[in-house]
């Protein structure tokens, strides 16, 4: 009888424990940013998605990844309806006032996408041209620095995919986006006749981080796990899978 009671007790208490420790963490993203996060056959995939998986496994945390879009993602973190955002998000001073960030995990810069044969050969050539950016990104800021903040020629799109579509359709003459995303588009769409180029004179290097609500307790756990994933070679494996080197 004692053994039975013990077993029952042990059982129920351990279930309770799992129930509390397994509270799923809500992670949000804008899955229109290949190769970092994009939809493939109804699933969110990409470099960020694999890295997130490895980090959460290392940290022993259960999570759910939701594709809610770029602008809503910031609102969700600020309003604390989500615990974490993973979306190729650049760490910068402006955002640091409102959000917390993990340690950096990826270096990036901007690139200009144009149609083959375009007269735009450098960032300076964007002067007087209609330029597409994803709204609220560092790409938008980079273009504003060149063309001026209130410039009506800067066309802001909800996501990077629709910005590039508009370039194909002739609505904009250039799109400025993150270099890995620009390169991925060119590589995957050889028939689109789109070229991408850098302009180190105008575009600075920046770093991606996972984003949290200010004061989040999750940050430290994620940072520790991210460090391990970088040190133990898992990061390099994921990098190789998506970038080939
Ligand atoms: N790195 C840029 C930024 O933080 C663009 C990120 C856009 N990411 C996305 N999943 N759409 O502003």
PDB file of C-alpha atoms in Angstrom, residues 127 138-149 154 202-204:
ATOM      1  CA  UNK A 127      19.265  59.957 -55.800  1.00  0.00           C
ATOM      2  CA  UNK A 138      17.541  49.218 -41.016  1.00  0.00           C
ATOM      3  CA  UNK A 139      17.416  49.099 -44.831  1.00  0.00           C
ATOM      4  CA  UNK A 140      14.879  51.917 -44.683  1.00  0.00           C
ATOM      5  CA  UNK A 141      17.194  53.890 -42.393  1.00  0.00           C
ATOM      6  CA  UNK A 142      20.146  53.309 -44.705  1.00  0.00           C
ATOM      7  CA  UNK A 143      18.167  54.685 -47.657  1.00  0.00           C
ATOM      8  CA  UNK A 144      16.873  57.618 -45.619  1.00  0.00           C
ATOM      9  CA  UNK A 145      20.454  58.556 -44.814  1.00  0.00           C
ATOM     10  CA  UNK A 146      21.177  58.858 -48.520  1.00  0.00           C
ATOM     11  CA  UNK A 147      17.885  60.290 -49.828  1.00  0.00           C
ATOM     12  CA  UNK A 148      16.617  62.148 -46.773  1.00  0.00           C
ATOM     13  CA  UNK A 149      14.043  61.008 -44.247  1.00  0.00           C
ATOM     14  CA  UNK A 154      11.204  55.883 -50.643  1.00  0.00           C
ATOM     15  CA  UNK A 202      27.401  53.966 -47.600  1.00  0.00           C
ATOM     16  CA  UNK A 203      26.305  50.755 -45.917  1.00  0.00           C
ATOM     17  CA  UNK A 204      27.726  49.858 -42.536  1.00  0.00           C
TER      18      UNK A 204
END
